[in-house]
CSV table of C-alpha atoms (C1' of nucleotides) in Angstrom, one decimal:
chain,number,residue,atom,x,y,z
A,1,UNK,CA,9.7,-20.9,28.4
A,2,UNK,CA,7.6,-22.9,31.2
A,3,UNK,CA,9.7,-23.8,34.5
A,4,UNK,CA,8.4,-27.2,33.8
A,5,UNK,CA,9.3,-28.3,30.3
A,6,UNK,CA,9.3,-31.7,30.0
A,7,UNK,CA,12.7,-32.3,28.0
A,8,UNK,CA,15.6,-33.3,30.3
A,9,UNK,CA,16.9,-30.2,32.7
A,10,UNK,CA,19.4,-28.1,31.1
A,11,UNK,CA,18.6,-25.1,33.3
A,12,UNK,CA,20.8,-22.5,31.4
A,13,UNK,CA,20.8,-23.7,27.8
A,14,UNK,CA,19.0,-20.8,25.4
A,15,UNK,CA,17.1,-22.9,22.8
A,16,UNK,CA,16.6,-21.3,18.9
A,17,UNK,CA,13.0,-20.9,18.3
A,18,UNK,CA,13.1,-21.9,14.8
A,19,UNK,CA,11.0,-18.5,13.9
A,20,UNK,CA,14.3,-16.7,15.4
A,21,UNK,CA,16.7,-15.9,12.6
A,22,UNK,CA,20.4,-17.3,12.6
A,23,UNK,CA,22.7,-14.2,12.0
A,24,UNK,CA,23.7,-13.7,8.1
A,25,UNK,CA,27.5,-15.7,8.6
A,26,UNK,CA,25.6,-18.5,10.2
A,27,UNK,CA,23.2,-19.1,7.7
A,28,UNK,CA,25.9,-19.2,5.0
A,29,UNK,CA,28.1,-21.4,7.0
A,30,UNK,CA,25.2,-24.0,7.4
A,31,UNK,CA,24.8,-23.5,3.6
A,32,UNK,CA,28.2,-24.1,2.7
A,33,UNK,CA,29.0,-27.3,5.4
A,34,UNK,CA,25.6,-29.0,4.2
A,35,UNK,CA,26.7,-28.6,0.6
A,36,UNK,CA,30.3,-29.7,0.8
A,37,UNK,CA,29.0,-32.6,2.5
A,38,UNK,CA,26.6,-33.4,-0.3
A,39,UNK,CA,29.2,-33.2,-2.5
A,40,UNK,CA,31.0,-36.0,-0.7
A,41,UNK,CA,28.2,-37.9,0.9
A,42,UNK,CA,25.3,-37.5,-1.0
A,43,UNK,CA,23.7,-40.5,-2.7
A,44,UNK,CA,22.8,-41.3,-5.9
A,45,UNK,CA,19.7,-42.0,-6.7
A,46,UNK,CA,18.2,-42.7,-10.2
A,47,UNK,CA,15.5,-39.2,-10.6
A,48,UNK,CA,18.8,-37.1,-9.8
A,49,UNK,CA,20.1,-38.5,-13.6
A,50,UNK,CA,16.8,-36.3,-15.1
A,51,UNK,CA,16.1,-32.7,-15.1
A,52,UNK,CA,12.9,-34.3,-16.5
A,53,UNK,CA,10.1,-32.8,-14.1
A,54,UNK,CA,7.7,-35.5,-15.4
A,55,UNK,CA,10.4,-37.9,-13.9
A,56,UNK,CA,11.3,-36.1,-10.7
A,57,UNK,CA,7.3,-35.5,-10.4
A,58,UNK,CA,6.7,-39.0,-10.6
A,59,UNK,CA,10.0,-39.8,-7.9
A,60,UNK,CA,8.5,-37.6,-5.7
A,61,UNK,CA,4.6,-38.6,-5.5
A,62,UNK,CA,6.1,-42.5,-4.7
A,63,UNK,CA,8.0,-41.6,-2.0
A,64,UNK,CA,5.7,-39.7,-0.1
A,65,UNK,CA,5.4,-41.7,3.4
A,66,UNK,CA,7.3,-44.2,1.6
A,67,UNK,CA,11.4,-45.2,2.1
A,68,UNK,CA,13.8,-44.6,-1.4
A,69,UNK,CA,14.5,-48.0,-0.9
A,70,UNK,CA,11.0,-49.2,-1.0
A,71,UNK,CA,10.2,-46.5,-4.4
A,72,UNK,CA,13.0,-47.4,-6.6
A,73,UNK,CA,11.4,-50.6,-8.7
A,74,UNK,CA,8.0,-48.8,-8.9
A,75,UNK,CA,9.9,-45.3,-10.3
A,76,UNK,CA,11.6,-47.2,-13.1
A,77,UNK,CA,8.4,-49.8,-13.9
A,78,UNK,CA,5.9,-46.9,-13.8
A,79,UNK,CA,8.0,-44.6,-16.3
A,80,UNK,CA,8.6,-47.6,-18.4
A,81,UNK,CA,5.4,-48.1,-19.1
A,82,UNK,CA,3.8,-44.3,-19.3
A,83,UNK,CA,6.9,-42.8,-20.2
A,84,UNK,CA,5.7,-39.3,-21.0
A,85,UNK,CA,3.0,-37.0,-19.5
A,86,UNK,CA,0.7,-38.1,-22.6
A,87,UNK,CA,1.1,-42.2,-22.2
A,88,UNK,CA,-0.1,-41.8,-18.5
A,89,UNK,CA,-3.2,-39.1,-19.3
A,90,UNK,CA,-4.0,-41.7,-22.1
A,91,UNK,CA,-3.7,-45.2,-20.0
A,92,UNK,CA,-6.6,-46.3,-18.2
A,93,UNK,CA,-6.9,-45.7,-14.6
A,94,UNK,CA,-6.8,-49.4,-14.2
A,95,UNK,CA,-3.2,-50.3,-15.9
A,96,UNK,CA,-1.8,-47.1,-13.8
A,97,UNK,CA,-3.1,-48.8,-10.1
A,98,UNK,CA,-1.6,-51.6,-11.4
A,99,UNK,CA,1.7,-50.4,-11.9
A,100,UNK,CA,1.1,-48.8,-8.6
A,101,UNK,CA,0.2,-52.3,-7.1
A,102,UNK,CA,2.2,-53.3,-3.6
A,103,UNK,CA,3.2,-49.5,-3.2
A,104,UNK,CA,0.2,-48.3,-1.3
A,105,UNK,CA,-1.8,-45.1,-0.8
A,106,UNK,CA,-3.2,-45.9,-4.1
A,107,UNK,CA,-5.1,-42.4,-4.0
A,108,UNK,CA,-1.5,-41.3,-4.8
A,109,UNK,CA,-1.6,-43.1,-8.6
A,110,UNK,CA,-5.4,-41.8,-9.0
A,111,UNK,CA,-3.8,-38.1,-8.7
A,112,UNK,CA,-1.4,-38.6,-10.8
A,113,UNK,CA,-3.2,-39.9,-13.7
A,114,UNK,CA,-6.2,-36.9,-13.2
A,115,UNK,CA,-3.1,-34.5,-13.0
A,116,UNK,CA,-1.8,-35.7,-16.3
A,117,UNK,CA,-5.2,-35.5,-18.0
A,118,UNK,CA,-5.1,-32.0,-16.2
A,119,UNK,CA,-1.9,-31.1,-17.9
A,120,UNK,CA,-2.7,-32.4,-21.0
A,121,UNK,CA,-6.2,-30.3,-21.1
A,122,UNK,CA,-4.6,-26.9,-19.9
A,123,UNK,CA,-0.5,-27.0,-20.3
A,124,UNK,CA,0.2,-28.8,-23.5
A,125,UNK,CA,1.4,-31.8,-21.6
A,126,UNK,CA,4.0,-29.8,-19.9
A,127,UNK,CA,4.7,-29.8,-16.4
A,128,UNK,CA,4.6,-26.1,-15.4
A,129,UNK,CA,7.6,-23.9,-13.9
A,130,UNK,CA,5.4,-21.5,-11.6
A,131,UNK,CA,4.6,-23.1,-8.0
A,132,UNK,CA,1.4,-21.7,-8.3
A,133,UNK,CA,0.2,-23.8,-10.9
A,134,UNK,CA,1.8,-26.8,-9.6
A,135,UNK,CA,0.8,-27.3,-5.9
A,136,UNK,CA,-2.9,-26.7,-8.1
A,137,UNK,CA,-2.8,-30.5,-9.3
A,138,UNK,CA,-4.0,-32.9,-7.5
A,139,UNK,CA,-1.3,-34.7,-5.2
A,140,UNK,CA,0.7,-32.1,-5.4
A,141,UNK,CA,1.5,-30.0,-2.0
A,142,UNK,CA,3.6,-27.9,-0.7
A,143,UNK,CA,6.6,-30.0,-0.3
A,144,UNK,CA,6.5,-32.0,-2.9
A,145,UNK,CA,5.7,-28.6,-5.2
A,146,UNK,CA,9.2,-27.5,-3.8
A,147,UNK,CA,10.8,-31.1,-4.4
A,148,UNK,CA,9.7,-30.9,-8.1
A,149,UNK,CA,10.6,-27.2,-8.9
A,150,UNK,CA,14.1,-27.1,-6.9
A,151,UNK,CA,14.9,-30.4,-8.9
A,152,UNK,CA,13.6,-29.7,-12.2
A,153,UNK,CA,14.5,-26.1,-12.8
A,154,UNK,CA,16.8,-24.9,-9.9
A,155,UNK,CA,14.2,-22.9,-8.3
A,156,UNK,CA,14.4,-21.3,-5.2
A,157,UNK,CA,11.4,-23.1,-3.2
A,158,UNK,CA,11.7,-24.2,0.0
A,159,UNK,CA,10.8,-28.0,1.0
A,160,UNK,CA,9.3,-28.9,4.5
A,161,UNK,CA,9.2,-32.9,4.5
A,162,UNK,CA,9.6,-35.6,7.7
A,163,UNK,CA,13.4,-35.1,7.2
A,164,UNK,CA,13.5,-31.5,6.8
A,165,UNK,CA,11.2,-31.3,10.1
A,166,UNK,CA,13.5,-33.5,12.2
A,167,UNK,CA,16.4,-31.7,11.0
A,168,UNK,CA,15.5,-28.4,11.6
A,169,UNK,CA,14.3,-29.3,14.9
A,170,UNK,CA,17.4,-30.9,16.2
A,171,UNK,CA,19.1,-27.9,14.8
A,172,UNK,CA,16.8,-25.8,17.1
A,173,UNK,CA,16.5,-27.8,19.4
A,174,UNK,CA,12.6,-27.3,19.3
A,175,UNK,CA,10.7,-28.0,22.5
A,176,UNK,CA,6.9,-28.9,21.2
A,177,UNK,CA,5.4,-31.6,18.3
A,178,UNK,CA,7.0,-30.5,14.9
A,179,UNK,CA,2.6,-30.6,14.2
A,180,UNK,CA,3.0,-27.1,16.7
A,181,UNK,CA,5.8,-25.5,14.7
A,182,UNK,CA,4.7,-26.1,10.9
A,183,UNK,CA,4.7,-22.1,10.3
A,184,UNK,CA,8.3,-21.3,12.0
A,185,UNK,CA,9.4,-24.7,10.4
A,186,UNK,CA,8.9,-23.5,6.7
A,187,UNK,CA,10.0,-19.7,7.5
A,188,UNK,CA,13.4,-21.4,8.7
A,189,UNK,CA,13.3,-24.0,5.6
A,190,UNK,CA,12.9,-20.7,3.4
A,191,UNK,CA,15.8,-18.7,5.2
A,192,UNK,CA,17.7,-21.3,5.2
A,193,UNK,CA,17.8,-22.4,1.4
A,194,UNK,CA,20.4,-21.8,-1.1
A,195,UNK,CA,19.3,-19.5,-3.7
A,196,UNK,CA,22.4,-20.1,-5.4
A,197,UNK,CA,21.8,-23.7,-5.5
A,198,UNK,CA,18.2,-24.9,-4.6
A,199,UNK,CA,18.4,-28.3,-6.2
A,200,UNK,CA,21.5,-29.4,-4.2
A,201,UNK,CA,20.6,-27.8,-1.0
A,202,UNK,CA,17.0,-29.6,-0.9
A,203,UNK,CA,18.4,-32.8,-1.8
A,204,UNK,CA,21.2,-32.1,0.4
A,205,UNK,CA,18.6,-31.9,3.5
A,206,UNK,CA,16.7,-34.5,2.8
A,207,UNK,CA,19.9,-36.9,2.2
A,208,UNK,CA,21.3,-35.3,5.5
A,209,UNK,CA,17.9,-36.7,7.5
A,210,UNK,CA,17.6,-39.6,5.7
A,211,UNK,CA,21.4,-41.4,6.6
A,212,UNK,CA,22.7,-38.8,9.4
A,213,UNK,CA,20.1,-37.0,11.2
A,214,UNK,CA,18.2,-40.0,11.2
A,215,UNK,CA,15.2,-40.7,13.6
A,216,UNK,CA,17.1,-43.3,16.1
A,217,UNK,CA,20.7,-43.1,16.6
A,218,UNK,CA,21.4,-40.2,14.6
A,219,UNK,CA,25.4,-40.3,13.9
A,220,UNK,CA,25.9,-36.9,14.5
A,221,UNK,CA,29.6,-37.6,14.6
A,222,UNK,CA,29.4,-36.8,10.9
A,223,UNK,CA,26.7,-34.5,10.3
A,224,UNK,CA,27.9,-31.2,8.9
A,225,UNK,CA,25.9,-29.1,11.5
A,226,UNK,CA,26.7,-30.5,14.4
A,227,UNK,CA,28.8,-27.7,15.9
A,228,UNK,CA,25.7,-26.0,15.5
A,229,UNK,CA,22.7,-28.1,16.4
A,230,UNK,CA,21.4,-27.4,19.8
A,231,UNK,CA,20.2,-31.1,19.9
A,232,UNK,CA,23.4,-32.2,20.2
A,233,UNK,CA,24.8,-29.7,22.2
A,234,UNK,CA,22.3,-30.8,25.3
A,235,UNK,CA,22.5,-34.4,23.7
A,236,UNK,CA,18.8,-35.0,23.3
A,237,UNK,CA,18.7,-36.5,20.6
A,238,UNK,CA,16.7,-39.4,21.9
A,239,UNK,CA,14.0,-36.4,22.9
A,240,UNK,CA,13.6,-34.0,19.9
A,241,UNK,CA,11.5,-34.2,17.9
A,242,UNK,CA,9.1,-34.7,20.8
A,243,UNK,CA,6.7,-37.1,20.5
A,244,UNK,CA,3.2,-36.7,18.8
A,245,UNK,CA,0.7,-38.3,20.8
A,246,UNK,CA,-1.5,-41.4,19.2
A,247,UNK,CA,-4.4,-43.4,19.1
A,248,UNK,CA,-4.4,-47.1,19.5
A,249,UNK,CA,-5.3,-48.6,16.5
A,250,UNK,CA,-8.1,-50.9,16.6
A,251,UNK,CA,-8.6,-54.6,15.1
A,252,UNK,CA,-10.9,-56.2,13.1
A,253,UNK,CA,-11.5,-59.7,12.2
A,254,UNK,CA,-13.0,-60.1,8.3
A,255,UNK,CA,-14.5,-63.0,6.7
A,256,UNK,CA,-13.4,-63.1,3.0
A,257,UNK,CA,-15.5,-65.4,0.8
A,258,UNK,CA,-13.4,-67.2,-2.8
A,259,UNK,CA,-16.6,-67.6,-4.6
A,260,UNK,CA,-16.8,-70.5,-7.0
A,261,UNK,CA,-19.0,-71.7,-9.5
A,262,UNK,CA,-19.8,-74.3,-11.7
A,263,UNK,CA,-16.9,-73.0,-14.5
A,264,UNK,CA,-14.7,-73.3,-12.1
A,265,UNK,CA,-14.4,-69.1,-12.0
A,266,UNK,CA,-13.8,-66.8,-9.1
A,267,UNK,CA,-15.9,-63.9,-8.4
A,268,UNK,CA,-14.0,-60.8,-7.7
A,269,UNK,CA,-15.2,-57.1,-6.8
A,270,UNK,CA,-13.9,-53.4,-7.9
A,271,UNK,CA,-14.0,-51.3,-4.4
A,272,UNK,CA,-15.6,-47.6,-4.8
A,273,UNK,CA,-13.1,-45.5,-6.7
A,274,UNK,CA,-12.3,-43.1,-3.7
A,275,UNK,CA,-11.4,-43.9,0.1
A,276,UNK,CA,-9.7,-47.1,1.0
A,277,UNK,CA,-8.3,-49.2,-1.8
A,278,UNK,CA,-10.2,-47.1,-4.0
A,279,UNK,CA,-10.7,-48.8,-7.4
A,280,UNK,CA,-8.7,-51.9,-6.6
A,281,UNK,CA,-10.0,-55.1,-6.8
A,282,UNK,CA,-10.4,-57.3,-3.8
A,283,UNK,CA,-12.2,-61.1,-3.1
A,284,UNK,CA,-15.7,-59.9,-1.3
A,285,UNK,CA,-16.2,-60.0,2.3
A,286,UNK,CA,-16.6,-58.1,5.5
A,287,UNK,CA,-16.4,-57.4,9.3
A,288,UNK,CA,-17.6,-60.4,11.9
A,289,UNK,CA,-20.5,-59.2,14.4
A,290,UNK,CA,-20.6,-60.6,17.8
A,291,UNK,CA,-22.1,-63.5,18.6
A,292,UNK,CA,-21.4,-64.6,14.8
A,293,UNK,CA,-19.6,-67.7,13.7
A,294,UNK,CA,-17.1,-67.2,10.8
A,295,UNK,CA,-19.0,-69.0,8.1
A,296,UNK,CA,-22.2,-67.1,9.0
A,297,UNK,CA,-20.1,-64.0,8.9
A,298,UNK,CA,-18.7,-64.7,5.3
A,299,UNK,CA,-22.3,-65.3,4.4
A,300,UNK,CA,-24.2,-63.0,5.7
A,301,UNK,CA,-21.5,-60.6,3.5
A,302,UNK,CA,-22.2,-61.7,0.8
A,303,UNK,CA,-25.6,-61.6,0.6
A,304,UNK,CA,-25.9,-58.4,1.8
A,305,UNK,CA,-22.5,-56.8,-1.0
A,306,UNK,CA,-23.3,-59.2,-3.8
A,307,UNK,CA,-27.3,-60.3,-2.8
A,308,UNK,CA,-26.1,-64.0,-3.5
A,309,UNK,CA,-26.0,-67.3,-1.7
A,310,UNK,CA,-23.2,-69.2,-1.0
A,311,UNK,CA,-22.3,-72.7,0.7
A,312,UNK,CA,-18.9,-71.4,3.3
A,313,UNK,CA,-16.2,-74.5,2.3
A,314,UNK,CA,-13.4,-74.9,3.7
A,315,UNK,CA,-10.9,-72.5,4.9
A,316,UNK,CA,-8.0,-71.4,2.3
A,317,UNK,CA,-5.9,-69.3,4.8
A,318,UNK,CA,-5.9,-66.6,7.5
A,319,UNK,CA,-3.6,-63.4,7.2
A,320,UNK,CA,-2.3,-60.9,9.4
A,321,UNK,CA,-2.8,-57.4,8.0
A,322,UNK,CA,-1.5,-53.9,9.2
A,323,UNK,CA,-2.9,-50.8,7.9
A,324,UNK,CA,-1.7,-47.1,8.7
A,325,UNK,CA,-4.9,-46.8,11.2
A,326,UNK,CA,-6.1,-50.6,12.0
A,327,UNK,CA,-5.2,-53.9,11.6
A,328,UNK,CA,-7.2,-57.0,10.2
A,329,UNK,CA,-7.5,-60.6,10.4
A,330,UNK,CA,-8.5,-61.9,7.3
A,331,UNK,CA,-10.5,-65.0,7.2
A,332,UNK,CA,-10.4,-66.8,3.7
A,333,UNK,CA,-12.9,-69.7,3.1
A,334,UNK,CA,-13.5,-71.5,-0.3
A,335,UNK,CA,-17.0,-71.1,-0.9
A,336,UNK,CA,-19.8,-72.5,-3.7
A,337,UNK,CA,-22.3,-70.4,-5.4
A,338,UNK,CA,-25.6,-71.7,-4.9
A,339,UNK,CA,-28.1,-68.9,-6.3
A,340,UNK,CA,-28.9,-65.5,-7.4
A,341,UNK,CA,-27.3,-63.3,-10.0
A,342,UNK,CA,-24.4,-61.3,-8.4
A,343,UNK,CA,-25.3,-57.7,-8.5
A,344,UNK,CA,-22.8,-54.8,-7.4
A,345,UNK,CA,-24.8,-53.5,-4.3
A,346,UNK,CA,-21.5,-52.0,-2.5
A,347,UNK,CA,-19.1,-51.9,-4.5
A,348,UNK,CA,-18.4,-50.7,-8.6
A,349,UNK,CA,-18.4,-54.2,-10.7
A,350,UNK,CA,-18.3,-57.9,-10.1
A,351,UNK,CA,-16.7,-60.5,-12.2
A,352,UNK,CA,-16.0,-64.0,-12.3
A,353,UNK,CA,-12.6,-64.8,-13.6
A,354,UNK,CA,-10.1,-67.8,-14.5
A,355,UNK,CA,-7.2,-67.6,-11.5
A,356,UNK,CA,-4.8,-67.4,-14.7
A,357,UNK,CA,-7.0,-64.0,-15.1
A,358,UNK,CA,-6.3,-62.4,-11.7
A,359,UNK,CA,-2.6,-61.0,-12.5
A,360,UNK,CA,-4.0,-58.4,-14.5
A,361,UNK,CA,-6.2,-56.5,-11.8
A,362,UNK,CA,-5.1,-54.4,-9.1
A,363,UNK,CA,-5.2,-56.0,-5.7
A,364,UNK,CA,-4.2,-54.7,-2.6
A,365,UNK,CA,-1.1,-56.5,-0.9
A,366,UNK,CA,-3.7,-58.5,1.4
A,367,UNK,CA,-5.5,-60.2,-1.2
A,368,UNK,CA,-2.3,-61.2,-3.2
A,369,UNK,CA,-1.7,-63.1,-0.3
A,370,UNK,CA,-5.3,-64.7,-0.7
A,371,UNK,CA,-4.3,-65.3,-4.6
A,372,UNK,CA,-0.7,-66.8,-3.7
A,373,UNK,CA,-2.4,-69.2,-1.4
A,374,UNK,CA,-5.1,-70.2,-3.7
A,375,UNK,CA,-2.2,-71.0,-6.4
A,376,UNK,CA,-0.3,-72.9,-3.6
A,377,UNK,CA,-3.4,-74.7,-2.9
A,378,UNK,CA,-4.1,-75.6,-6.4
A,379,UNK,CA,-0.5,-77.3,-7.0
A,380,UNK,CA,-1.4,-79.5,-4.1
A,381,UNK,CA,-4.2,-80.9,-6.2
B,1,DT,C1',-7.9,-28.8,12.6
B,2,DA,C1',-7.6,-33.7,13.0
B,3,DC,C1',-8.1,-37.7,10.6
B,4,DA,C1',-7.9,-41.1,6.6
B,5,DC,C1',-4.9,-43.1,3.7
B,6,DG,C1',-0.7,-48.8,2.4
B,7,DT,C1',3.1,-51.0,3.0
B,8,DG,C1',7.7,-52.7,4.8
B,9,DG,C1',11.0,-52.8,8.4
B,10,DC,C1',12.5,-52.8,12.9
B,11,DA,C1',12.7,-53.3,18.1
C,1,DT,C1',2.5,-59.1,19.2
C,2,DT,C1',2.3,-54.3,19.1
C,3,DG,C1',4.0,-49.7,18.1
C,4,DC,C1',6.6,-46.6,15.5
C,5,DC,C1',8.4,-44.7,11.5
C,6,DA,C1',9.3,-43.4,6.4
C,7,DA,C1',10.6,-37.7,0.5
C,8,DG,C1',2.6,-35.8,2.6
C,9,DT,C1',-1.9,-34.7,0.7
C,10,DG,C1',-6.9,-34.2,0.7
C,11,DT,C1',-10.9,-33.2,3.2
DNA sequence: TACACGTGGCA
DNA sequence: TTGCCAAGTGT
């Protein structure tokens, strides 16, 4: 230990390293309080009516990074309509975004369809038992591997997700970024799970980080472990897990161009099928330069993605966007094509389209907000 | 090993 | 308005 940590001064406390075993008796006790409290307090949730690992699979790629409260509609909609292993390896890439539509990480529905077609190929369309052949798919990590097998068949893998991580550091009371401590993080996961009862125990953690140990205010008052948590013990609660450090994020202002022409159709763009919004649709535009005025932005754009010109109308609307690592301003004008065939310089394919046509691509959350406005705009007349 | 990758909610 | 966080994975 350093003489100058820089939690709060508890000169005599002994913190666990999580690498540093709990004795036998412990380890059982923490087994047996998590579980008795899952019993009681666990929550039911609609993948823990399935020991289907297609299911549970699915359940688990939506909520990566993403809240149960937020995964629920897509989980039922997206079995609904590829209810088996099969339906999604046979759908189109297309109809599976779209049922992924408004959930985001979108590379998240790509895996799962090439891991279907995957499965399909080389299991028989069964999801397999060994971890080995699971964490191979694409998607598929270590974590969510464990989440899948421990649900599905009982099996004795370990998890290691944002819950488990602030759990077991609380528990231990662990004094650098949980980023420092994945290794001694999963070797504690792995001692401490129930081999007796891997499904409940997993579910029981993540359950246990997700309405007690929770990131602010944790109500330790009814966690299970508290008489054992070194957290609470010091009560720094407020201080573990320390604090990754972060980059600002940056802003960008975009000009977005609503191409019309004489039809009275919209032009629309598929984005590359990999990176950002991969394979989702999107209304064409780009980033301002300086010096630029929004209208010579927009069509400056668009020649250069589509090697078109426009006339900049109007403006439609302007929307505030937040992404994981940046945020936008999105500039909408109505514009009119004047010449030039569109061609698909930067991105996969172009389309003009009836607005009554647009519900059936994928568009990121931003541009239905473009597509809302321009039906707003329309029943004004 | 860091960074990219969406969206919603909350202070 | 800005920052942080939530059942992580791929590169």
């Amino acid at each position: 230990m350093s003489s100058d940590r820089p939690l709060a001064a508890e000169p005599n406390r002994k913190p666990i390293t999580p690498g540093e075993i709990f004795s036998d008796p412990v380890l059982m006790q923490l087994r047996r309080s998590l579980l008795g409290w899952y019993g009681s307090r666990g929550r039911d949730l609609p993948w823990r009516h399935t020991r289907d690992p297609y299911k549970i699979w699915v359940s688990e790629i939506a909520l990566q990074q993403t809240q149960v409260k937020t995964a629920i509609p897509y989980y039922h909609r997206f079995l609904d309509r590829f209810p088996t292993i099969a339906d999604l390896a046979a759908a189109d890439l297309q109809d599976v975004l779209k049922a992924w539509q408004g959930l985001g990480y979108y590379a998240r529905a790509r895996n799962l369809h090439r891991a279907a077609q995957a499965l399909v190929c080389d299991f028989g369309g069964v999801f397999p038992r060994e971890f080995d052949s699971a964490i191979r798919l694409p998607g598929i990590g270590r974590t969510t591997a464990g989440g899948i097998l421990s649900a599905a068949f009982n099996a004795p893998v370990p998890i290691l997700d944002g819950n488990v991580k602030r759990i077991l550091a609380r528990l231990t009371a662990l004094e650098v970024p949980v980023k420092q401590a994945e290794k001694s993080l999963w070797a504690l996961s792995d001692r401490l799970l129930d081999r007796r009862n891997p499904r409940d125990f997993n579910q029981a953690l993540m359950d246990l980080g997700a309405t007690v140990c929770t990131p602010k205010n944790p109500t330790c008052l009814l966690c299970p472990w508290s008489d054992r948590c070194q957290t609470r013990q010091y009560n720094l609660q407020s201080q573990i897990p320390m604090r990754e450090t972060s980059a600002p994020i940056p802003h960008k202002t975009i000009g977005v161009a609503v191409i019309w022409n004489d039809r009275g159709e919209l032009l629309i763009d598929r984005r590359p099928p990999e990176g950002l919004l991969g394979g989702l649709w999107e209304f064409p535009g780009g980033k301002i330069e300086p010096g630029e005025s929004m209208e010579e932005c927009i069509a400056r754009e668009i020649r250069e993605e589509l090697g078109i010109e426009i006339a900049v109308g109007d403006r439609l609307i302007e929307i505030e966007h937040a992404y994981t690592h940046f945020r936008v301003t999105l500039t909408v004008h109505h514009c009119r094509h004047l010449s030039g065939e569109p061609q698909a310089i930067e991105c996969d394919e172009i389309r003009w389209v009836d607005v009554d046509e647009l519900d059936n691509f994928p568009f990121p959350k931003a541009n239905v907000k473009i597509i809302e406005a321009l039906r707003d705009s329309n029943f004004r007349g």
